[in-house]
CSV table of C-alpha atoms in Angstrom, one decimal:
chain,number,residue,atom,x,y,z
A,1436,MET,CA,37.9,11.4,46.5
A,1437,GLU,CA,38.5,13.7,43.4
A,1438,SER,CA,40.7,16.0,45.7
A,1439,LEU,CA,42.6,13.0,46.9
A,1440,LYS,CA,43.4,11.9,43.6
A,1441,ASN,CA,44.6,15.4,42.6
A,1442,VAL,CA,46.9,15.5,45.5
A,1443,LEU,CA,48.2,12.1,44.7
A,1444,SER,CA,48.7,12.9,41.0
A,1445,ALA,CA,50.8,16.0,42.1
A,1446,ALA,CA,52.9,14.0,44.4
A,1447,ILE,CA,53.5,11.6,41.4
A,1448,GLU,CA,54.6,14.4,39.2
A,1449,PHE,CA,57.1,15.7,41.8
A,1450,GLY,CA,58.1,12.5,43.8
A,1451,GLU,CA,56.9,13.9,47.0
A,1452,CYS,CA,55.8,11.9,50.1
A,1453,VAL,CA,52.0,12.3,51.2
A,1454,PHE,CA,50.9,11.5,54.6
A,1455,VAL,CA,47.7,9.7,54.9
A,1456,THR,CA,45.4,7.6,57.2
A,1457,GLU,CA,45.0,4.2,56.0
A,1458,LYS,CA,42.2,1.9,57.2
A,1459,GLU,CA,44.4,-0.8,58.4
A,1460,ARG,CA,47.9,0.7,59.1
A,1461,GLY,CA,47.0,4.1,60.6
A,1462,ASN,CA,49.0,7.1,59.6
A,1463,ILE,CA,51.6,6.2,56.9
A,1464,GLY,CA,53.8,8.3,54.6
A,1465,ILE,CA,53.5,7.1,51.1
A,1466,ILE,CA,55.4,8.0,47.8
A,1467,PRO,CA,52.7,7.4,45.1
A,1468,ARG,CA,53.8,5.6,41.9
A,1469,GLY,CA,50.5,5.3,40.1
A,1470,VAL,CA,46.8,6.2,40.5
A,1471,THR,CA,43.8,4.4,38.8
A,1472,THR,CA,40.1,4.9,39.4
A,1473,ASP,CA,40.0,2.9,42.5
A,1474,CYS,CA,43.5,2.1,43.9
A,1475,ILE,CA,47.1,3.6,44.3
A,1476,LEU,CA,50.2,1.9,43.7
A,1477,CYS,CA,52.8,3.4,46.2
A,1478,ASP,CA,55.9,2.8,48.5
A,1479,ILE,CA,55.2,3.2,52.1
A,1480,VAL,CA,58.0,5.2,53.5
A,1481,SER,CA,56.8,6.1,57.1
A,1482,VAL,CA,54.6,4.1,59.4
A,1483,SER,CA,53.1,5.0,62.7
A,1484,ARG,CA,53.0,1.6,64.4
A,1485,SER,CA,55.9,-0.3,65.4
A,1486,CYS,CA,54.5,-3.7,64.1
A,1487,ASP,CA,54.4,-2.2,60.7
A,1488,THR,CA,57.5,-1.9,58.2
A,1489,GLN,CA,58.3,0.2,55.3
A,1490,LYS,CA,57.2,-1.6,52.0
A,1491,ARG,CA,57.7,-1.2,48.4
A,1492,ARG,CA,55.1,-1.3,45.7
A,1493,VAL,CA,51.8,-1.6,47.7
A,1494,LYS,CA,48.6,-1.3,46.3
A,1495,LEU,CA,46.0,0.4,48.5
A,1496,ASP,CA,42.3,1.0,47.8
A,1497,LEU,CA,41.4,4.7,47.6
A,1498,VAL,CA,38.3,4.2,49.5
A,1499,ASP,CA,40.5,3.1,52.7
A,1500,ILE,CA,42.6,6.2,52.8
A,1501,GLN,CA,42.2,9.9,53.7
A,1502,LEU,CA,44.7,12.8,53.6
A,1503,VAL,CA,46.2,13.8,57.1
């Protein structure tokens, strides 16, 4: 969990996209905007399923995501 937070914090600093696997959405590309102890505020910029769409300012639980 700590390494995930470090990667997300670095991505926030540099405005980079991070690819993760999320419990409900599968593989997604996110641009992190803020990290707390248990969740991340981000923009979803890439989706793997055709039924999903890009979204702004989504709150994801850190326990539900893994780095790809």
